[in-house]
Amino acid sequence: MALANPLRRDTVTVITRVLVGEDERGQDIYEDQERDVGRCNMQPINSTEATDDRVQVVTRWRLAGPPDMGLTHMSRVRHRGVLYEVDGEPGEFGSFAGLMDHTEALLKVVTG
């Protein structure tokens, strides 16, 4: 029996682009598929602000979730109404006896 992790109490929505066909010109058609993933943890990392010609804020978060969540660099994640991009390639981590197995990814959201 696995111990319940009190830090993994968030549920996120993973959005994956899936190839569903071609149009009349032979161009690929994609569709977004959404699925909720529980047992996650969202933690803020940092935020940067650029004020060149306009104000732009980049906020980064760390997502830790179950090892089988199927997250890729092309995925997007929605949490509490905010849509995040996966920043880089997510990692899948194993541990002795599987107790700490998890997927970890950096997420970012750009505003402005």
Coordinates of C-alpha atoms in Angstrom, one line a residue:
M1 CA 0.0 0.0 0.0
A2 CA 1.5 3.4 -1.1
L3 CA 1.5 6.2 1.4
A4 CA -0.6 9.2 0.6
N5 CA 1.5 12.3 -0.2
P6 CA 0.0 15.4 1.4
L7 CA 1.8 17.6 -1.1
R8 CA 0.1 15.9 -4.0
R9 CA -3.3 17.4 -3.6
D10 CA -3.7 19.4 -6.8
T11 CA -5.6 18.3 -9.9
V12 CA -4.4 19.7 -13.2
T13 CA -5.9 19.4 -16.7
V14 CA -3.3 18.2 -19.3
I15 CA -4.0 19.3 -22.9
T16 CA -2.5 17.2 -25.6
R17 CA -2.5 18.0 -29.3
V18 CA -3.5 14.9 -31.3
L19 CA -3.3 14.3 -35.0
V20 CA -6.9 13.5 -36.2
G21 CA -6.6 13.7 -40.0
E22 CA -5.9 15.8 -43.0
D23 CA -7.8 18.6 -44.8
E24 CA -8.5 18.7 -48.5
R25 CA -5.0 20.1 -49.2
G26 CA -3.2 17.4 -47.3
Q27 CA -2.4 19.5 -44.3
D28 CA -2.5 17.9 -40.9
I29 CA -5.5 18.5 -38.6
Y30 CA -4.9 18.5 -34.9
E31 CA -7.4 18.4 -32.0
D32 CA -6.8 19.3 -28.4
Q33 CA -7.7 16.5 -26.0
E34 CA -8.1 17.3 -22.3
R35 CA -7.8 15.0 -19.3
D36 CA -7.7 15.7 -15.6
V37 CA -4.7 14.3 -13.7
G38 CA -4.9 14.1 -9.9
R39 CA -2.1 13.6 -7.3
C40 CA -0.1 16.6 -8.6
N41 CA 1.8 19.4 -6.9
M42 CA 2.1 22.9 -8.3
Q43 CA 4.8 25.2 -6.8
P44 CA 5.8 28.7 -8.0
I45 CA 9.4 29.1 -8.9
N46 CA 10.0 32.7 -10.1
S47 CA 8.7 35.5 -12.1
T48 CA 10.6 38.0 -14.4
E49 CA 9.5 41.3 -15.8
A50 CA 10.7 42.9 -19.0
T51 CA 9.9 46.6 -19.5
D52 CA 11.5 47.4 -22.9
D53 CA 8.7 48.8 -25.0
R54 CA 5.9 47.0 -23.0
V55 CA 5.5 45.1 -19.8
Q56 CA 5.9 41.4 -20.2
V57 CA 5.9 39.0 -17.3
V58 CA 7.1 35.4 -17.5
T59 CA 6.1 33.3 -14.5
R60 CA 7.5 29.8 -14.0
W61 CA 6.1 26.9 -11.9
R62 CA 7.2 23.4 -11.1
L63 CA 4.8 20.6 -11.6
A64 CA 5.2 17.2 -9.9
G65 CA 2.7 14.5 -10.8
P66 CA 2.2 10.8 -11.2
P67 CA 4.8 8.9 -13.2
D68 CA 2.2 7.8 -15.8
M69 CA 0.7 11.2 -16.6
G70 CA 2.0 11.2 -20.2
L71 CA 3.3 14.8 -20.2
T72 CA 5.4 15.9 -23.2
H73 CA 7.1 19.1 -24.3
M74 CA 4.1 19.8 -26.5
S75 CA 1.6 19.5 -23.7
R76 CA -0.1 22.4 -22.0
V77 CA -1.4 22.4 -18.4
R78 CA -4.4 24.2 -16.9
H79 CA -4.5 24.8 -13.2
R80 CA -6.9 27.1 -11.4
G81 CA -8.0 28.7 -14.6
V82 CA -4.4 29.5 -15.8
L83 CA -3.0 27.9 -19.0
Y84 CA 0.7 27.0 -18.8
E85 CA 3.1 25.8 -21.5
V86 CA 5.5 23.0 -20.7
D87 CA 9.0 24.6 -20.7
G88 CA 11.5 21.9 -22.0
E89 CA 11.2 18.2 -21.8
P90 CA 9.4 16.7 -18.7
G91 CA 11.4 14.1 -16.7
E92 CA 10.2 10.8 -15.3
F93 CA 11.9 9.9 -12.1
G94 CA 12.1 6.5 -10.4
S95 CA 13.0 5.7 -6.8
F96 CA 13.7 2.7 -4.6
A97 CA 10.6 0.6 -4.3
G98 CA 8.6 3.2 -6.3
L99 CA 7.7 5.3 -3.3
M100 CA 8.9 8.6 -4.9
D101 CA 8.3 7.8 -8.6
H102 CA 7.0 10.9 -10.4
T103 CA 6.9 13.1 -13.5
E104 CA 8.4 16.6 -13.1
A105 CA 8.2 19.5 -15.5
L106 CA 8.8 23.2 -15.6
L107 CA 5.8 25.3 -16.7
K108 CA 5.6 28.9 -17.8
V109 CA 3.0 31.5 -18.6
V110 CA 3.7 34.7 -20.4
T111 CA 1.5 37.8 -20.0
G112 CA 1.8 41.2 -21.7

